[in-house]
Structure formats: structure tokens, C-alpha cells
């Protein structure tokens, strides 16, 4: 399979935890600390039976619910994830996310090479969720630079995209 290592920059816009309970809500007393502990314990139990893909989708679902409670509608996972056939294969929450995306001729150019724009969209299928995890909420891509070293073709079968956090500031996430 073709493997990608790409640098991307994102801007964090909000704060939440992977469990949908922010530290400030616990510190203010709005949410009892035991609720956070119970949520984490449930997460640990669930992880033992969930695939990495299901675990990532569960984090997305929780983040979506957390924002819906505040009146902000997030569609997570985004419909593009299903369209591209994204399958998450490895995760270190907020630090690394890996997924594979199968080759599909519907994303091919006239010579049946995966079209570059769709390849960038495939990168963002992995970068986006990692940035949301690292930033603690919705974020926008500020810059995405891509250099194509070789084509992604049907013969490859799938591409493995791995994004890793390299640095984080109050307003920027660097992958």
C-alpha cells in the first residue's frame, strides 16, 4: 500500500475532552468529578471490545453530542468519510491517527490514477479528526501543502495515511 507523510496546520477554535466533559465543567462543579471518572471507566471497558475504527467514530459521536448541547451542530463523521471508504486503523488519542482508504475508480482521472484533489481530500479525512482531537473541538485547516511523489493506482489497492501531532500552541496544531 501507498503510505503518506504530510505536514498540515490547523487552528483550534474550541475546547472539550475526548470524553465530552471539559475540565472547566468539572472544576466549576457543573459536572461532578465522579461523572468524569465513570465516563473514563466506561471508555476503558468499551475499548476492550471496539475496533480502532469504532473507537474513533465513538469519539466523533461524543464530540458531536457535546456541541449539540451547546447549540452547535457538527456532522461527525462527515459524509465524505463513508464516500471515500475511510477505515481508521490506529490511534493515539490527540497525537496520532492512521487510516486506510481504498482505491476507487470513481476518484480516478482520465488515466485511472487517483486524482490529486481527491487524494488531498483523503489526507484531510485523517488530518481533520486528529486536529479535532488535539484541539479539543472544531478547527479549520490553515495550510495544506502537498507534493506528489508517485501515483496512487488500482494496483496499490489502498493508501495508508498517518497523521502525527508535531507541535501545539494555544491557537495552532501542527501535524
mmCIF file with all atom_site columns, C-alpha atoms in Angstrom:
data_model
loop_
_atom_site.group_PDB
_atom_site.id
_atom_site.type_symbol
_atom_site.label_atom_id
_atom_site.label_alt_id
_atom_site.label_comp_id
_atom_site.label_asym_id
_atom_site.label_entity_id
_atom_site.label_seq_id
_atom_site.pdbx_PDB_ins_code
_atom_site.Cartn_x
_atom_site.Cartn_y
_atom_site.Cartn_z
_atom_site.occupancy
_atom_site.B_iso_or_equiv
_atom_site.pdbx_formal_charge
_atom_site.auth_seq_id
_atom_site.auth_comp_id
_atom_site.auth_asym_id
_atom_site.auth_atom_id
_atom_site.pdbx_PDB_model_num
ATOM 1   C CA . UNK A 1 1   ? 0.000   0.000  0.000   1.00 0.00 ? 1   UNK A CA 1
ATOM 2   C CA . UNK A 1 2   ? 0.980   3.603  -0.586  1.00 0.00 ? 2   UNK A CA 1
ATOM 3   C CA . UNK A 1 3   ? 1.861   5.455  2.632   1.00 0.00 ? 3   UNK A CA 1
ATOM 4   C CA . UNK A 1 4   ? 1.649   9.201  3.145   1.00 0.00 ? 4   UNK A CA 1
ATOM 5   C CA . UNK A 1 5   ? 3.558   11.520 5.455   1.00 0.00 ? 5   UNK A CA 1
ATOM 6   C CA . UNK A 1 6   ? 2.313   15.087 5.113   1.00 0.00 ? 6   UNK A CA 1
ATOM 7   C CA . UNK A 1 7   ? 2.503   18.303 7.135   1.00 0.00 ? 7   UNK A CA 1
ATOM 8   C CA . UNK A 1 8   ? -0.681  20.276 7.794   1.00 0.00 ? 8   UNK A CA 1
ATOM 9   C CA . UNK A 1 9   ? -1.514  23.224 10.010  1.00 0.00 ? 9   UNK A CA 1
ATOM 10  C CA . UNK A 1 10  ? -4.836  23.794 11.813  1.00 0.00 ? 10  UNK A CA 1
ATOM 11  C CA . UNK A 1 11  ? -6.325  26.455 14.083  1.00 0.00 ? 11  UNK A CA 1
ATOM 12  C CA . UNK A 1 12  ? -8.119  25.346 17.257  1.00 0.00 ? 12  UNK A CA 1
ATOM 13  C CA . UNK A 1 13  ? -11.467 27.035 17.888  1.00 0.00 ? 13  UNK A CA 1
ATOM 14  C CA . UNK A 1 14  ? -12.906 25.327 20.987  1.00 0.00 ? 14  UNK A CA 1
ATOM 15  C CA . UNK A 1 15  ? -12.081 23.142 23.964  1.00 0.00 ? 15  UNK A CA 1
ATOM 16  C CA . UNK A 1 16  ? -13.546 19.778 25.003  1.00 0.00 ? 16  UNK A CA 1
ATOM 17  C CA . UNK A 1 17  ? -12.202 16.459 26.201  1.00 0.00 ? 17  UNK A CA 1
ATOM 18  C CA . UNK A 1 18  ? -12.271 13.122 24.362  1.00 0.00 ? 18  UNK A CA 1
ATOM 19  C CA . UNK A 1 19  ? -14.966 12.100 26.846  1.00 0.00 ? 19  UNK A CA 1
ATOM 20  C CA . UNK A 1 20  ? -17.273 15.042 26.084  1.00 0.00 ? 20  UNK A CA 1
ATOM 21  C CA . UNK A 1 21  ? -16.702 16.527 29.566  1.00 0.00 ? 21  UNK A CA 1
ATOM 22  C CA . UNK A 1 22  ? -14.414 19.555 29.672  1.00 0.00 ? 22  UNK A CA 1
ATOM 23  C CA . UNK A 1 23  ? -12.005 20.162 32.548  1.00 0.00 ? 23  UNK A CA 1
ATOM 24  C CA . UNK A 1 24  ? -13.596 23.573 33.201  1.00 0.00 ? 24  UNK A CA 1
ATOM 25  C CA . UNK A 1 25  ? -17.053 21.959 33.670  1.00 0.00 ? 25  UNK A CA 1
ATOM 26  C CA . UNK A 1 26  ? -15.579 19.609 36.314  1.00 0.00 ? 26  UNK A CA 1
ATOM 27  C CA . UNK A 1 27  ? -13.555 22.377 38.009  1.00 0.00 ? 27  UNK A CA 1
ATOM 28  C CA . UNK A 1 28  ? -16.587 24.686 38.179  1.00 0.00 ? 28  UNK A CA 1
ATOM 29  C CA . UNK A 1 29  ? -18.661 21.941 39.794  1.00 0.00 ? 29  UNK A CA 1
ATOM 30  C CA . UNK A 1 30  ? -21.113 21.871 36.862  1.00 0.00 ? 30  UNK A CA 1
ATOM 31  C CA . UNK A 1 31  ? -20.216 18.222 36.313  1.00 0.00 ? 31  UNK A CA 1
ATOM 32  C CA . UNK A 1 32  ? -19.262 16.062 39.321  1.00 0.00 ? 32  UNK A CA 1
ATOM 33  C CA . UNK A 1 33  ? -15.758 14.602 39.131  1.00 0.00 ? 33  UNK A CA 1
ATOM 34  C CA . UNK A 1 34  ? -17.235 11.108 39.600  1.00 0.00 ? 34  UNK A CA 1
ATOM 35  C CA . UNK A 1 35  ? -19.153 11.570 36.317  1.00 0.00 ? 35  UNK A CA 1
ATOM 36  C CA . UNK A 1 36  ? -15.841 12.045 34.523  1.00 0.00 ? 36  UNK A CA 1
ATOM 37  C CA . UNK A 1 37  ? -14.336 9.015  36.300  1.00 0.00 ? 37  UNK A CA 1
ATOM 38  C CA . UNK A 1 38  ? -17.373 6.874  35.379  1.00 0.00 ? 38  UNK A CA 1
ATOM 39  C CA . UNK A 1 39  ? -17.158 8.044  31.762  1.00 0.00 ? 39  UNK A CA 1
ATOM 40  C CA . UNK A 1 40  ? -13.454 7.172  31.577  1.00 0.00 ? 40  UNK A CA 1
ATOM 41  C CA . UNK A 1 41  ? -14.099 3.747  33.144  1.00 0.00 ? 41  UNK A CA 1
ATOM 42  C CA . UNK A 1 42  ? -16.845 3.107  30.578  1.00 0.00 ? 42  UNK A CA 1
ATOM 43  C CA . UNK A 1 43  ? -14.423 4.146  27.833  1.00 0.00 ? 43  UNK A CA 1
ATOM 44  C CA . UNK A 1 44  ? -11.792 1.674  29.047  1.00 0.00 ? 44  UNK A CA 1
ATOM 45  C CA . UNK A 1 45  ? -14.353 -1.148 29.143  1.00 0.00 ? 45  UNK A CA 1
ATOM 46  C CA . UNK A 1 46  ? -15.644 -0.232 25.666  1.00 0.00 ? 46  UNK A CA 1
ATOM 47  C CA . UNK A 1 47  ? -12.120 -0.073 24.198  1.00 0.00 ? 47  UNK A CA 1
ATOM 48  C CA . UNK A 1 48  ? -11.589 -3.731 25.044  1.00 0.00 ? 48  UNK A CA 1
ATOM 49  C CA . UNK A 1 49  ? -14.375 -4.719 22.635  1.00 0.00 ? 49  UNK A CA 1
ATOM 50  C CA . UNK A 1 50  ? -14.178 -1.960 19.997  1.00 0.00 ? 50  UNK A CA 1
ATOM 51  C CA . UNK A 1 51  ? -12.069 -1.780 16.867  1.00 0.00 ? 51  UNK A CA 1
ATOM 52  C CA . UNK A 1 52  ? -9.909  1.323  16.415  1.00 0.00 ? 52  UNK A CA 1
ATOM 53  C CA . UNK A 1 53  ? -12.320 2.459  13.699  1.00 0.00 ? 53  UNK A CA 1
ATOM 54  C CA . UNK A 1 54  ? -15.301 2.149  16.036  1.00 0.00 ? 54  UNK A CA 1
ATOM 55  C CA . UNK A 1 55  ? -13.388 3.936  18.791  1.00 0.00 ? 55  UNK A CA 1
ATOM 56  C CA . UNK A 1 56  ? -12.640 6.923  16.529  1.00 0.00 ? 56  UNK A CA 1
ATOM 57  C CA . UNK A 1 57  ? -16.291 7.052  15.430  1.00 0.00 ? 57  UNK A CA 1
ATOM 58  C CA . UNK A 1 58  ? -17.379 6.933  19.086  1.00 0.00 ? 58  UNK A CA 1
ATOM 59  C CA . UNK A 1 59  ? -15.121 9.907  19.906  1.00 0.00 ? 59  UNK A CA 1
ATOM 60  C CA . UNK A 1 60  ? -16.668 11.770 16.966  1.00 0.00 ? 60  UNK A CA 1
ATOM 61  C CA . UNK A 1 61  ? -20.189 10.919 18.159  1.00 0.00 ? 61  UNK A CA 1
ATOM 62  C CA . UNK A 1 62  ? -19.431 12.193 21.659  1.00 0.00 ? 62  UNK A CA 1
ATOM 63  C CA . UNK A 1 63  ? -17.887 15.403 20.374  1.00 0.00 ? 63  UNK A CA 1
ATOM 64  C CA . UNK A 1 64  ? -20.933 15.955 18.166  1.00 0.00 ? 64  UNK A CA 1
ATOM 65  C CA . UNK A 1 65  ? -23.276 15.422 21.137  1.00 0.00 ? 65  UNK A CA 1
ATOM 66  C CA . UNK A 1 66  ? -21.215 17.761 23.302  1.00 0.00 ? 66  UNK A CA 1
ATOM 67  C CA . UNK A 1 67  ? -21.503 20.549 20.737  1.00 0.00 ? 67  UNK A CA 1
ATOM 68  C CA . UNK A 1 68  ? -25.184 19.856 20.035  1.00 0.00 ? 68  UNK A CA 1
ATOM 69  C CA . UNK A 1 69  ? -25.854 20.505 23.747  1.00 0.00 ? 69  UNK A CA 1
ATOM 70  C CA . UNK A 1 70  ? -24.330 23.958 23.185  1.00 0.00 ? 70  UNK A CA 1
ATOM 71  C CA . UNK A 1 71  ? -26.422 24.610 20.081  1.00 0.00 ? 71  UNK A CA 1
ATOM 72  C CA . UNK A 1 72  ? -23.683 23.863 17.546  1.00 0.00 ? 72  UNK A CA 1
ATOM 73  C CA . UNK A 1 73  ? -24.451 21.131 15.001  1.00 0.00 ? 73  UNK A CA 1
ATOM 74  C CA . UNK A 1 74  ? -21.466 19.045 13.940  1.00 0.00 ? 74  UNK A CA 1
ATOM 75  C CA . UNK A 1 75  ? -21.946 16.243 11.416  1.00 0.00 ? 75  UNK A CA 1
ATOM 76  C CA . UNK A 1 76  ? -19.447 13.671 12.648  1.00 0.00 ? 76  UNK A CA 1
ATOM 77  C CA . UNK A 1 77  ? -18.242 11.617 10.994  1.00 0.00 ? 77  UNK A CA 1
ATOM 78  C CA . UNK A 1 78  ? -18.669 13.742 7.892   1.00 0.00 ? 78  UNK A CA 1
ATOM 79  C CA . UNK A 1 79  ? -20.450 12.077 4.931   1.00 0.00 ? 79  UNK A CA 1
ATOM 80  C CA . UNK A 1 80  ? -17.200 12.246 2.955   1.00 0.00 ? 80  UNK A CA 1
ATOM 81  C CA . UNK A 1 81  ? -15.759 9.609  5.263   1.00 0.00 ? 81  UNK A CA 1
ATOM 82  C CA . UNK A 1 82  ? -18.242 6.991  4.038   1.00 0.00 ? 82  UNK A CA 1
ATOM 83  C CA . UNK A 1 83  ? -17.939 8.189  0.438   1.00 0.00 ? 83  UNK A CA 1
ATOM 84  C CA . UNK A 1 84  ? -14.175 7.652  0.479   1.00 0.00 ? 84  UNK A CA 1
ATOM 85  C CA . UNK A 1 85  ? -14.383 4.391  2.428   1.00 0.00 ? 85  UNK A CA 1
ATOM 86  C CA . UNK A 1 86  ? -12.187 5.665  5.270   1.00 0.00 ? 86  UNK A CA 1
ATOM 87  C CA . UNK A 1 87  ? -11.269 2.968  7.793   1.00 0.00 ? 87  UNK A CA 1
ATOM 88  C CA . UNK A 1 88  ? -9.334  4.084  10.893  1.00 0.00 ? 88  UNK A CA 1
ATOM 89  C CA . UNK A 1 89  ? -6.639  1.554  11.789  1.00 0.00 ? 89  UNK A CA 1
ATOM 90  C CA . UNK A 1 90  ? -4.506  3.096  14.566  1.00 0.00 ? 90  UNK A CA 1
ATOM 91  C CA . UNK A 1 91  ? -4.891  5.889  17.109  1.00 0.00 ? 91  UNK A CA 1
ATOM 92  C CA . UNK A 1 92  ? -3.028  7.521  19.947  1.00 0.00 ? 92  UNK A CA 1
ATOM 93  C CA . UNK A 1 93  ? -5.735  9.998  21.006  1.00 0.00 ? 93  UNK A CA 1
ATOM 94  C CA . UNK A 1 94  ? -4.787  13.552 20.085  1.00 0.00 ? 94  UNK A CA 1
ATOM 95  C CA . UNK A 1 95  ? -1.280  12.534 18.981  1.00 0.00 ? 95  UNK A CA 1
ATOM 96  C CA . UNK A 1 96  ? -1.576  10.143 16.037  1.00 0.00 ? 96  UNK A CA 1
ATOM 97  C CA . UNK A 1 97  ? -4.277  8.828  13.741  1.00 0.00 ? 97  UNK A CA 1
ATOM 98  C CA . UNK A 1 98  ? -3.943  6.388  10.876  1.00 0.00 ? 98  UNK A CA 1
ATOM 99  C CA . UNK A 1 99  ? -6.482  5.236  8.321   1.00 0.00 ? 99  UNK A CA 1
ATOM 100 C CA . UNK A 1 100 ? -6.650  3.365  5.080   1.00 0.00 ? 100 UNK A CA 1
ATOM 101 C CA . UNK A 1 101 ? -8.656  4.433  2.087   1.00 0.00 ? 101 UNK A CA 1
ATOM 102 C CA . UNK A 1 102 ? -9.269  2.024  -0.773  1.00 0.00 ? 102 UNK A CA 1
ATOM 103 C CA . UNK A 1 103 ? -8.593  2.914  -4.381  1.00 0.00 ? 103 UNK A CA 1
ATOM 104 C CA . UNK A 1 104 ? -11.829 3.687  -6.229  1.00 0.00 ? 104 UNK A CA 1
ATOM 105 C CA . UNK A 1 105 ? -12.115 4.401  -9.951  1.00 0.00 ? 105 UNK A CA 1
ATOM 106 C CA . UNK A 1 106 ? -14.820 6.992  -9.165  1.00 0.00 ? 106 UNK A CA 1
ATOM 107 C CA . UNK A 1 107 ? -11.949 9.200  -7.901  1.00 0.00 ? 107 UNK A CA 1
ATOM 108 C CA . UNK A 1 108 ? -9.732  8.433  -10.887 1.00 0.00 ? 108 UNK A CA 1
ATOM 109 C CA . UNK A 1 109 ? -8.585  10.864 -13.531 1.00 0.00 ? 109 UNK A CA 1
ATOM 110 C CA . UNK A 1 110 ? -8.665  10.013 -17.278 1.00 0.00 ? 110 UNK A CA 1
ATOM 111 C CA . UNK A 1 111 ? -5.627  7.717  -16.935 1.00 0.00 ? 111 UNK A CA 1
ATOM 112 C CA . UNK A 1 112 ? -7.195  5.985  -13.885 1.00 0.00 ? 112 UNK A CA 1
ATOM 113 C CA . UNK A 1 113 ? -4.814  7.477  -11.336 1.00 0.00 ? 113 UNK A CA 1
ATOM 114 C CA . UNK A 1 114 ? -6.440  8.690  -8.106  1.00 0.00 ? 114 UNK A CA 1
ATOM 115 C CA . UNK A 1 115 ? -6.959  12.383 -8.863  1.00 0.00 ? 115 UNK A CA 1
ATOM 116 C CA . UNK A 1 116 ? -4.772  14.737 -6.784  1.00 0.00 ? 116 UNK A CA 1
ATOM 117 C CA . UNK A 1 117 ? -7.646  16.786 -5.364  1.00 0.00 ? 117 UNK A CA 1
ATOM 118 C CA . UNK A 1 118 ? -9.334  13.642 -4.094  1.00 0.00 ? 118 UNK A CA 1
ATOM 119 C CA . UNK A 1 119 ? -6.022  12.482 -2.671  1.00 0.00 ? 119 UNK A CA 1
ATOM 120 C CA . UNK A 1 120 ? -5.814  15.752 -0.696  1.00 0.00 ? 120 UNK A CA 1
ATOM 121 C CA . UNK A 1 121 ? -9.397  15.141 0.488   1.00 0.00 ? 121 UNK A CA 1
ATOM 122 C CA . UNK A 1 122 ? -8.286  11.654 1.603   1.00 0.00 ? 122 UNK A CA 1
ATOM 123 C CA . UNK A 1 123 ? -5.466  13.260 3.620   1.00 0.00 ? 123 UNK A CA 1
ATOM 124 C CA . UNK A 1 124 ? -7.978  15.593 5.262   1.00 0.00 ? 124 UNK A CA 1
ATOM 125 C CA . UNK A 1 125 ? -10.157 12.582 6.197   1.00 0.00 ? 125 UNK A CA 1
ATOM 126 C CA . UNK A 1 126 ? -7.379  11.680 8.639   1.00 0.00 ? 126 UNK A CA 1
ATOM 127 C CA . UNK A 1 127 ? -5.965  15.132 9.447   1.00 0.00 ? 127 UNK A CA 1
ATOM 128 C CA . UNK A 1 128 ? -9.376  16.592 10.349  1.00 0.00 ? 128 UNK A CA 1
ATOM 129 C CA . UNK A 1 129 ? -10.293 14.118 13.108  1.00 0.00 ? 129 UNK A CA 1
ATOM 130 C CA . UNK A 1 130 ? -6.783  14.268 14.583  1.00 0.00 ? 130 UNK A CA 1
ATOM 131 C CA . UNK A 1 131 ? -6.889  18.070 14.641  1.00 0.00 ? 131 UNK A CA 1
ATOM 132 C CA . UNK A 1 132 ? -10.316 17.965 16.341  1.00 0.00 ? 132 UNK A CA 1
ATOM 133 C CA . UNK A 1 133 ? -8.901  15.574 18.947  1.00 0.00 ? 133 UNK A CA 1
ATOM 134 C CA . UNK A 1 134 ? -5.723  17.613 19.509  1.00 0.00 ? 134 UNK A CA 1
ATOM 135 C CA . UNK A 1 135 ? -7.532  20.981 19.587  1.00 0.00 ? 135 UNK A CA 1
ATOM 136 C CA . UNK A 1 136 ? -10.426 19.635 21.641  1.00 0.00 ? 136 UNK A CA 1
ATOM 137 C CA . UNK A 1 137 ? -13.049 20.722 19.139  1.00 0.00 ? 137 UNK A CA 1
ATOM 138 C CA . UNK A 1 138 ? -13.771 22.085 15.685  1.00 0.00 ? 138 UNK A CA 1
ATOM 139 C CA . UNK A 1 139 ? -10.806 23.516 13.823  1.00 0.00 ? 139 UNK A CA 1
ATOM 140 C CA . UNK A 1 140 ? -10.058 24.719 10.317  1.00 0.00 ? 140 UNK A CA 1
ATOM 141 C CA . UNK A 1 141 ? -7.134  23.869 8.069   1.00 0.00 ? 141 UNK A CA 1
ATOM 142 C CA . UNK A 1 142 ? -4.954  26.937 7.626   1.00 0.00 ? 142 UNK A CA 1
ATOM 143 C CA . UNK A 1 143 ? -2.440  25.431 5.189   1.00 0.00 ? 143 UNK A CA 1
ATOM 144 C CA . UNK A 1 144 ? -2.111  22.159 3.322   1.00 0.00 ? 144 UNK A CA 1
ATOM 145 C CA . UNK A 1 145 ? 0.883   21.696 1.028   1.00 0.00 ? 145 UNK A CA 1
ATOM 146 C CA . UNK A 1 146 ? 1.231   18.506 -0.989  1.00 0.00 ? 146 UNK A CA 1
ATOM 147 C CA . UNK A 1 147 ? 3.989   17.131 -3.164  1.00 0.00 ? 147 UNK A CA 1
ATOM 148 C CA . UNK A 1 148 ? 3.014   14.017 -5.108  1.00 0.00 ? 148 UNK A CA 1
ATOM 149 C CA . UNK A 1 149 ? 5.896   11.547 -5.367  1.00 0.00 ? 149 UNK A CA 1
ATOM 150 C CA . UNK A 1 150 ? 4.123   8.820  -7.332  1.00 0.00 ? 150 UNK A CA 1
ATOM 151 C CA . UNK A 1 151 ? 0.598   7.969  -8.474  1.00 0.00 ? 151 UNK A CA 1
ATOM 152 C CA . UNK A 1 152 ? -1.970  6.076  -6.384  1.00 0.00 ? 152 UNK A CA 1
ATOM 153 C CA . UNK A 1 153 ? -3.469  3.429  -8.693  1.00 0.00 ? 153 UNK A CA 1
ATOM 154 C CA . UNK A 1 154 ? -5.791  0.428  -8.545  1.00 0.00 ? 154 UNK A CA 1
ATOM 155 C CA . UNK A 1 155 ? -2.702  -1.757 -8.323  1.00 0.00 ? 155 UNK A CA 1
ATOM 156 C CA . UNK A 1 156 ? -1.935  -0.232 -4.887  1.00 0.00 ? 156 UNK A CA 1
ATOM 157 C CA . UNK A 1 157 ? -5.370  -1.263 -3.673  1.00 0.00 ? 157 UNK A CA 1
ATOM 158 C CA . UNK A 1 158 ? -5.377  1.161  -0.766  1.00 0.00 ? 158 UNK A CA 1
ATOM 159 C CA . UNK A 1 159 ? -3.493  4.083  0.695   1.00 0.00 ? 159 UNK A CA 1
ATOM 160 C CA . UNK A 1 160 ? -2.447  4.274  4.334   1.00 0.00 ? 160 UNK A CA 1
ATOM 161 C CA . UNK A 1 161 ? -2.487  7.807  5.697   1.00 0.00 ? 161 UNK A CA 1
ATOM 162 C CA . UNK A 1 162 ? -0.821  8.504  9.034   1.00 0.00 ? 162 UNK A CA 1
ATOM 163 C CA . UNK A 1 163 ? -1.012  11.896 10.707  1.00 0.00 ? 163 UNK A CA 1
ATOM 164 C CA . UNK A 1 164 ? 1.058   12.765 13.765  1.00 0.00 ? 164 UNK A CA 1
ATOM 165 C CA . UNK A 1 165 ? 0.976   15.780 16.043  1.00 0.00 ? 165 UNK A CA 1
ATOM 166 C CA . UNK A 1 166 ? 4.356   17.524 15.940  1.00 0.00 ? 166 UNK A CA 1
ATOM 167 C CA . UNK A 1 167 ? 3.527   20.676 17.953  1.00 0.00 ? 167 UNK A CA 1
ATOM 168 C CA . UNK A 1 168 ? 0.609   22.506 19.518  1.00 0.00 ? 168 UNK A CA 1
ATOM 169 C CA . UNK A 1 169 ? 0.134   26.088 20.686  1.00 0.00 ? 169 UNK A CA 1
ATOM 170 C CA . UNK A 1 170 ? -2.936  27.868 22.086  1.00 0.00 ? 170 UNK A CA 1
ATOM 171 C CA . UNK A 1 171 ? -4.213  28.573 18.571  1.00 0.00 ? 171 UNK A CA 1
ATOM 172 C CA . UNK A 1 172 ? -2.364  26.207 16.223  1.00 0.00 ? 172 UNK A CA 1
ATOM 173 C CA . UNK A 1 173 ? -1.992  22.469 15.805  1.00 0.00 ? 173 UNK A CA 1
ATOM 174 C CA . UNK A 1 174 ? 0.886   21.224 13.662  1.00 0.00 ? 174 UNK A CA 1
ATOM 175 C CA . UNK A 1 175 ? 0.776   17.775 12.056  1.00 0.00 ? 175 UNK A CA 1
#
